[in-house]
Amino acid sequence: MSLKNIDKAVKLIKNSSKTMVLTGAGISTESGIPDFRSPNTGLWENIDPMEALSTPVLRRDPEKFYKEGFNILLDMTHAKPNKAHKALAELERLGYIKGIITQNIDNLHYMAGSKYILEVHGNTREGYCTSCGDVVDLNVLTTKVNNGEIPPICDNCKGILRPNVVLFGDMLPEEFNIAMREVETSDLLIVIGSSLMVAPVNYLPQMAKRLVIINMGPTAMDRFADVKIEEKAGDTLEAIIEKLTEE
Ligand code: NAD
């Protein structure tokens, strides 16, 4: 691991009065959830998530959505946080970061104990009714789907239930506006495990005053980075905490 780049990142964190973190699928690969774009292991290799997890398929072909896309979501619900998620919870507890903006829908930052999390692509804990807006546990949808109720129907108003995940074709939730304000008012943004190919989340690094990117492989925003660390997220974050707390 390049200790020079770790030292540079540590210096930026120490000199920053407000730091936000932006995470992507790469932080959860060590928890066994495939990302979309890693060569050979990414989800794109087997299935096209842009189709399987899209609003047109959910609306026009719910059978396909609940056979393919929904199962990608359910697979994530069995994962456990890894050392990178735990290190971020620790950095928040120690006061080095204000919070996390995550593109992930796997609930792992919550499970690791992070407190301030902006889930800009939704989560796999909940579903909601597209008619009355009632929010239900995702298990309610799973039970209905397993009983052959496709699409699952709201018990209150008979509207259609769907997962509380931002699908391809959906608008982003209010959390994204909050995320933009948090980045605008921060001194530093640390991106972890994202290829930064997905808009509009990839505008955030361009808005950052200072930028650290921790990602194995290139990202679309490398040219804006003050420091780029091409190492595994877990090892890197543990090394950063060790340096920050060694004095
Ligand atoms: P991406 O797949 O486009 O990019 C992930 C990046 O992380 C890749 O560049 C990869 O090389 C890197 N990476 C993989 N393992 C790493 C590790 N251990 N340490 C450091 N880097 C590592 O992911 P993205 O940019 O988040 O975009 C994909 C979209 O798909 C997002 O919108 C996200 O919502 C969704 N998604 C979420 C999950 C999840 O919730 N876990 C999983 C797959 C996809």
mmCIF file of C-alpha atoms in Angstrom, residues 2-246:
data_model
loop_
_atom_site.group_PDB
_atom_site.id
_atom_site.type_symbol
_atom_site.label_atom_id
_atom_site.label_comp_id
_atom_site.label_asym_id
_atom_site.label_seq_id
_atom_site.Cartn_x
_atom_site.Cartn_y
_atom_site.Cartn_z
ATOM 1 C CA SER A 2 1.279 3.488 -0.876
ATOM 2 C CA LEU A 3 1.940 5.007 2.526
ATOM 3 C CA LYS A 4 2.640 8.359 0.882
ATOM 4 C CA ASN A 5 -0.946 8.589 -0.336
ATOM 5 C CA ILE A 6 -2.294 7.414 3.035
ATOM 6 C CA ASP A 7 -0.298 10.217 4.706
ATOM 7 C CA LYS A 8 -1.694 12.762 2.242
ATOM 8 C CA ALA A 9 -5.266 11.590 2.866
ATOM 9 C CA VAL A 10 -4.735 11.703 6.648
ATOM 10 C CA LYS A 11 -3.414 15.259 6.382
ATOM 11 C CA LEU A 12 -6.486 16.350 4.381
ATOM 12 C CA ILE A 13 -8.807 14.718 6.949
ATOM 13 C CA LYS A 14 -6.992 16.398 9.858
ATOM 14 C CA ASN A 15 -7.129 19.822 8.172
ATOM 15 C CA SER A 16 -10.820 19.532 7.305
ATOM 16 C CA SER A 17 -13.472 20.898 9.645
ATOM 17 C CA LYS A 18 -16.235 19.019 7.802
ATOM 18 C CA THR A 19 -15.767 15.808 5.822
ATOM 19 C CA MET A 20 -18.423 13.746 4.043
ATOM 20 C CA VAL A 21 -17.967 10.264 2.561
ATOM 21 C CA LEU A 22 -19.580 8.947 -0.642
ATOM 22 C CA THR A 23 -19.738 5.158 -0.977
ATOM 23 C CA GLY A 24 -20.591 2.825 -3.856
ATOM 24 C CA ALA A 25 -20.944 -0.874 -4.543
ATOM 25 C CA GLY A 26 -17.155 -1.449 -4.212
ATOM 26 C CA ILE A 27 -17.271 -0.982 -0.415
ATOM 27 C CA SER A 28 -19.590 -4.002 -0.151
ATOM 28 C CA THR A 29 -17.763 -6.479 -2.420
ATOM 29 C CA GLU A 30 -15.800 -7.712 0.624
ATOM 30 C CA SER A 31 -19.213 -8.540 2.177
ATOM 31 C CA GLY A 32 -19.908 -10.828 -0.788
ATOM 32 C CA ILE A 33 -22.221 -8.499 -2.763
ATOM 33 C CA PRO A 34 -21.031 -8.197 -6.371
ATOM 34 C CA ASP A 35 -20.687 -4.656 -7.731
ATOM 35 C CA PHE A 36 -21.846 -3.698 -11.210
ATOM 36 C CA ARG A 37 -18.540 -3.095 -12.959
ATOM 37 C CA SER A 38 -15.612 -5.139 -11.526
ATOM 38 C CA PRO A 39 -14.249 -7.330 -14.351
ATOM 39 C CA ASN A 40 -15.493 -10.995 -14.234
ATOM 40 C CA THR A 41 -17.340 -10.707 -10.908
ATOM 41 C CA GLY A 42 -19.567 -7.652 -11.466
ATOM 42 C CA LEU A 43 -23.312 -8.099 -11.901
ATOM 43 C CA TRP A 44 -23.158 -6.754 -15.469
ATOM 44 C CA GLU A 45 -21.394 -9.991 -16.456
ATOM 45 C CA ASN A 46 -24.490 -12.157 -15.804
ATOM 46 C CA ILE A 47 -27.531 -9.948 -16.012
ATOM 47 C CA ASP A 48 -28.300 -6.425 -17.243
ATOM 48 C CA PRO A 49 -29.289 -4.575 -14.060
ATOM 49 C CA MET A 50 -30.277 -1.507 -16.095
ATOM 50 C CA GLU A 51 -33.108 -3.634 -17.463
ATOM 51 C CA ALA A 52 -33.847 -6.015 -14.578
ATOM 52 C CA LEU A 53 -33.912 -3.147 -12.054
ATOM 53 C CA SER A 54 -35.818 -0.607 -14.121
ATOM 54 C CA THR A 55 -39.205 1.094 -13.745
ATOM 55 C CA PRO A 56 -40.357 0.126 -17.286
ATOM 56 C CA VAL A 57 -39.882 -3.592 -16.420
ATOM 57 C CA LEU A 58 -41.511 -3.140 -12.972
ATOM 58 C CA ARG A 59 -44.572 -1.538 -14.647
ATOM 59 C CA ARG A 60 -44.868 -3.539 -17.884
ATOM 60 C CA ASP A 61 -43.528 -6.949 -16.859
ATOM 61 C CA PRO A 62 -43.801 -7.377 -13.052
ATOM 62 C CA GLU A 63 -43.284 -11.173 -13.409
ATOM 63 C CA LYS A 64 -39.811 -10.499 -14.882
ATOM 64 C CA PHE A 65 -39.035 -7.837 -12.276
ATOM 65 C CA TYR A 66 -39.936 -10.130 -9.368
ATOM 66 C CA LYS A 67 -38.017 -13.090 -10.898
ATOM 67 C CA GLU A 68 -34.793 -11.188 -11.734
ATOM 68 C CA GLY A 69 -34.392 -7.688 -10.274
ATOM 69 C CA PHE A 70 -36.164 -8.420 -6.975
ATOM 70 C CA ASN A 71 -33.892 -11.413 -6.346
ATOM 71 C CA ILE A 72 -30.784 -9.227 -6.803
ATOM 72 C CA LEU A 73 -32.227 -7.025 -4.030
ATOM 73 C CA LEU A 74 -33.109 -9.965 -1.750
ATOM 74 C CA ASP A 75 -29.605 -11.469 -2.120
ATOM 75 C CA MET A 76 -28.175 -8.282 -0.580
ATOM 76 C CA THR A 77 -30.281 -8.586 2.574
ATOM 77 C CA HIS A 78 -28.224 -11.569 3.831
ATOM 78 C CA ALA A 79 -24.860 -9.729 3.806
ATOM 79 C CA LYS A 80 -22.966 -8.529 6.883
ATOM 80 C CA PRO A 81 -20.914 -5.318 7.211
ATOM 81 C CA ASN A 82 -17.161 -5.680 6.556
ATOM 82 C CA LYS A 83 -14.185 -3.845 8.056
ATOM 83 C CA ALA A 84 -14.638 -0.867 5.692
ATOM 84 C CA HIS A 85 -18.229 -0.246 6.879
ATOM 85 C CA LYS A 86 -17.072 -0.643 10.498
ATOM 86 C CA ALA A 87 -14.135 1.749 9.986
ATOM 87 C CA LEU A 88 -16.515 4.437 8.664
ATOM 88 C CA ALA A 89 -18.766 4.043 11.720
ATOM 89 C CA GLU A 90 -15.635 4.474 13.869
ATOM 90 C CA LEU A 91 -14.502 7.586 11.921
ATOM 91 C CA GLU A 92 -17.931 9.142 12.568
ATOM 92 C CA ARG A 93 -17.803 8.205 16.269
ATOM 93 C CA LEU A 94 -14.329 9.782 16.548
ATOM 94 C CA GLY A 95 -15.613 12.976 14.860
ATOM 95 C CA TYR A 96 -13.453 12.743 11.717
ATOM 96 C CA ILE A 97 -16.417 12.485 9.307
ATOM 97 C CA LYS A 98 -19.868 14.075 9.528
ATOM 98 C CA GLY A 99 -21.649 11.317 7.653
ATOM 99 C CA ILE A 100 -22.071 9.073 4.641
ATOM 100 C CA ILE A 101 -23.819 9.560 1.315
ATOM 101 C CA THR A 102 -24.323 6.098 -0.120
ATOM 102 C CA GLN A 103 -25.394 4.823 -3.509
ATOM 103 C CA ASN A 104 -25.740 1.393 -1.923
ATOM 104 C CA ILE A 105 -29.069 -0.140 -1.046
ATOM 105 C CA ASP A 106 -27.685 -2.988 1.086
ATOM 106 C CA ASN A 107 -28.283 -1.478 4.586
ATOM 107 C CA LEU A 108 -24.679 -2.302 5.615
ATOM 108 C CA HIS A 109 -23.753 1.190 6.882
ATOM 109 C CA TYR A 110 -26.751 1.007 9.267
ATOM 110 C CA MET A 111 -25.780 -2.469 10.398
ATOM 111 C CA ALA A 112 -22.197 -1.283 11.035
ATOM 112 C CA GLY A 113 -23.464 1.455 13.376
ATOM 113 C CA SER A 114 -23.097 4.618 11.266
ATOM 114 C CA LYS A 115 -25.609 7.261 12.376
ATOM 115 C CA TYR A 116 -25.850 9.929 9.656
ATOM 116 C CA ILE A 117 -26.489 8.139 6.367
ATOM 117 C CA LEU A 118 -28.054 9.633 3.247
ATOM 118 C CA GLU A 119 -29.295 6.722 1.122
ATOM 119 C CA VAL A 120 -29.624 8.446 -2.241
ATOM 120 C CA HIS A 121 -30.651 5.241 -4.064
ATOM 121 C CA GLY A 122 -33.040 3.982 -1.372
ATOM 122 C CA ASN A 123 -32.719 0.804 0.718
ATOM 123 C CA THR A 124 -33.670 -2.864 0.883
ATOM 124 C CA ARG A 125 -35.412 -2.626 4.277
ATOM 125 C CA GLU A 126 -38.682 -1.168 3.038
ATOM 126 C CA GLY A 127 -41.310 -1.129 0.337
ATOM 127 C CA TYR A 128 -44.055 1.409 -0.278
ATOM 128 C CA CYS A 129 -47.453 1.689 -1.907
ATOM 129 C CA THR A 130 -47.379 3.571 -5.210
ATOM 130 C CA SER A 131 -50.974 4.789 -4.531
ATOM 131 C CA CYS A 132 -51.291 5.724 -0.826
ATOM 132 C CA GLY A 133 -47.552 5.979 -0.013
ATOM 133 C CA ASP A 134 -47.834 3.612 2.973
ATOM 134 C CA VAL A 135 -44.367 2.309 3.946
ATOM 135 C CA VAL A 136 -44.058 -1.402 4.807
ATOM 136 C CA ASP A 137 -41.248 -3.765 5.737
ATOM 137 C CA LEU A 138 -39.665 -5.392 2.654
ATOM 138 C CA ASN A 139 -40.630 -8.776 4.189
ATOM 139 C CA VAL A 140 -44.291 -7.917 3.488
ATOM 140 C CA LEU A 141 -43.485 -7.780 -0.259
ATOM 141 C CA THR A 142 -41.371 -10.941 -0.093
ATOM 142 C CA THR A 143 -44.156 -12.930 1.590
ATOM 143 C CA LYS A 144 -46.746 -11.758 -0.930
ATOM 144 C CA VAL A 145 -44.446 -12.506 -3.911
ATOM 145 C CA ASN A 146 -43.637 -15.979 -2.504
ATOM 146 C CA ASN A 147 -47.405 -16.584 -2.283
ATOM 147 C CA GLY A 148 -47.719 -15.766 -5.989
ATOM 148 C CA GLU A 149 -49.118 -12.232 -5.495
ATOM 149 C CA ILE A 150 -47.328 -10.458 -8.371
ATOM 150 C CA PRO A 151 -47.347 -7.516 -8.251
ATOM 151 C CA PRO A 152 -47.835 -7.368 -4.453
ATOM 152 C CA ILE A 153 -50.914 -5.362 -3.426
ATOM 153 C CA CYS A 154 -51.307 -2.842 -0.588
ATOM 154 C CA ASP A 155 -53.620 -4.109 2.203
ATOM 155 C CA ASN A 156 -54.928 -0.557 2.856
ATOM 156 C CA CYS A 157 -55.862 0.768 -0.584
ATOM 157 C CA LYS A 158 -55.271 -2.107 -3.053
ATOM 158 C CA GLY A 159 -52.575 -0.038 -4.818
ATOM 159 C CA ILE A 160 -49.357 -1.656 -6.065
ATOM 160 C CA LEU A 161 -46.470 -2.121 -3.622
ATOM 161 C CA ARG A 162 -42.849 -1.781 -4.758
ATOM 162 C CA PRO A 163 -39.393 -1.869 -3.124
ATOM 163 C CA ASN A 164 -38.103 1.456 -1.736
ATOM 164 C CA VAL A 165 -35.133 1.358 -4.096
ATOM 165 C CA VAL A 166 -34.326 3.908 -6.798
ATOM 166 C CA LEU A 167 -34.670 1.906 -10.026
ATOM 167 C CA PHE A 168 -33.223 2.917 -13.379
ATOM 168 C CA GLY A 169 -35.771 5.431 -14.665
ATOM 169 C CA ASP A 170 -36.764 6.751 -11.194
ATOM 170 C CA MET A 171 -36.192 10.249 -9.813
ATOM 171 C CA LEU A 172 -33.772 10.568 -6.900
ATOM 172 C CA PRO A 173 -35.263 11.134 -3.418
ATOM 173 C CA GLU A 174 -34.972 14.339 -1.333
ATOM 174 C CA GLU A 175 -31.845 12.827 0.291
ATOM 175 C CA PHE A 176 -29.921 13.741 -2.859
ATOM 176 C CA ASN A 177 -30.646 17.480 -2.403
ATOM 177 C CA ILE A 178 -29.483 17.195 1.208
ATOM 178 C CA ALA A 179 -26.358 15.357 -0.015
ATOM 179 C CA MET A 180 -25.547 18.199 -2.435
ATOM 180 C CA ARG A 181 -25.846 20.768 0.363
ATOM 181 C CA GLU A 182 -23.634 18.647 2.649
ATOM 182 C CA VAL A 183 -20.916 18.390 -0.013
ATOM 183 C CA GLU A 184 -21.129 22.109 -0.865
ATOM 184 C CA THR A 185 -20.587 23.001 2.798
ATOM 185 C CA SER A 186 -17.783 20.458 3.379
ATOM 186 C CA ASP A 187 -14.037 20.936 3.124
ATOM 187 C CA LEU A 188 -13.458 17.376 1.954
ATOM 188 C CA LEU A 189 -15.253 14.507 0.213
ATOM 189 C CA ILE A 190 -13.897 10.943 0.412
ATOM 190 C CA VAL A 191 -15.230 8.620 -2.316
ATOM 191 C CA ILE A 192 -14.977 4.887 -1.572
ATOM 192 C CA GLY A 193 -15.668 1.983 -3.957
ATOM 193 C CA SER A 194 -17.470 3.716 -6.815
ATOM 194 C CA SER A 195 -16.626 3.913 -10.507
ATOM 195 C CA LEU A 196 -18.493 7.271 -10.473
ATOM 196 C CA MET A 197 -20.214 6.392 -13.739
ATOM 197 C CA VAL A 198 -23.740 6.881 -12.388
ATOM 198 C CA ALA A 199 -25.272 10.363 -12.714
ATOM 199 C CA PRO A 200 -26.279 12.511 -10.950
ATOM 200 C CA VAL A 201 -24.326 11.140 -7.957
ATOM 201 C CA ASN A 202 -21.088 11.608 -9.896
ATOM 202 C CA TYR A 203 -21.639 15.395 -9.858
ATOM 203 C CA LEU A 204 -20.868 15.389 -6.125
ATOM 204 C CA PRO A 205 -17.076 14.868 -6.502
ATOM 205 C CA GLN A 206 -16.959 17.803 -8.923
ATOM 206 C CA MET A 207 -18.580 20.020 -6.259
ATOM 207 C CA ALA A 208 -16.091 19.026 -3.539
ATOM 208 C CA LYS A 209 -13.457 21.526 -2.359
ATOM 209 C CA ARG A 210 -10.984 18.684 -1.725
ATOM 210 C CA LEU A 211 -11.363 15.124 -2.980
ATOM 211 C CA VAL A 212 -9.888 11.779 -1.908
ATOM 212 C CA ILE A 213 -10.811 8.699 -3.990
ATOM 213 C CA ILE A 214 -10.264 5.185 -2.608
ATOM 214 C CA ASN A 215 -11.085 2.785 -5.438
ATOM 215 C CA MET A 216 -9.501 -0.244 -7.053
ATOM 216 C CA GLY A 217 -9.471 0.700 -10.705
ATOM 217 C CA PRO A 218 -10.141 3.953 -12.509
ATOM 218 C CA THR A 219 -13.104 6.246 -11.853
ATOM 219 C CA ALA A 220 -14.703 8.833 -14.100
ATOM 220 C CA MET A 221 -13.551 11.611 -11.727
ATOM 221 C CA ASP A 222 -9.901 10.671 -11.073
ATOM 222 C CA ARG A 223 -8.726 13.916 -12.671
ATOM 223 C CA PHE A 224 -10.461 15.946 -9.934
ATOM 224 C CA ALA A 225 -8.870 13.993 -7.051
ATOM 225 C CA ASP A 226 -6.273 15.510 -4.714
ATOM 226 C CA VAL A 227 -5.373 11.961 -3.679
ATOM 227 C CA LYS A 228 -6.228 8.647 -5.390
ATOM 228 C CA ILE A 229 -5.669 5.389 -3.487
ATOM 229 C CA GLU A 230 -5.937 2.230 -5.613
ATOM 230 C CA GLU A 231 -6.311 -0.268 -2.768
ATOM 231 C CA LYS A 232 -9.020 -2.282 -1.039
ATOM 232 C CA ALA A 233 -11.409 -0.106 0.948
ATOM 233 C CA GLY A 234 -11.134 -2.085 4.216
ATOM 234 C CA ASP A 235 -7.307 -2.158 4.416
ATOM 235 C CA THR A 236 -7.079 1.519 3.413
ATOM 236 C CA LEU A 237 -9.607 2.763 5.968
ATOM 237 C CA GLU A 238 -7.987 0.739 8.747
ATOM 238 C CA ALA A 239 -4.587 2.239 7.829
ATOM 239 C CA ILE A 240 -6.112 5.744 7.846
ATOM 240 C CA ILE A 241 -7.662 5.226 11.319
ATOM 241 C CA GLU A 242 -4.363 3.874 12.643
ATOM 242 C CA LYS A 243 -2.530 7.009 11.434
ATOM 243 C CA LEU A 244 -5.226 9.378 12.676
ATOM 244 C CA THR A 245 -5.200 7.913 16.179
ATOM 245 C CA GLU A 246 -1.500 7.106 16.613
#
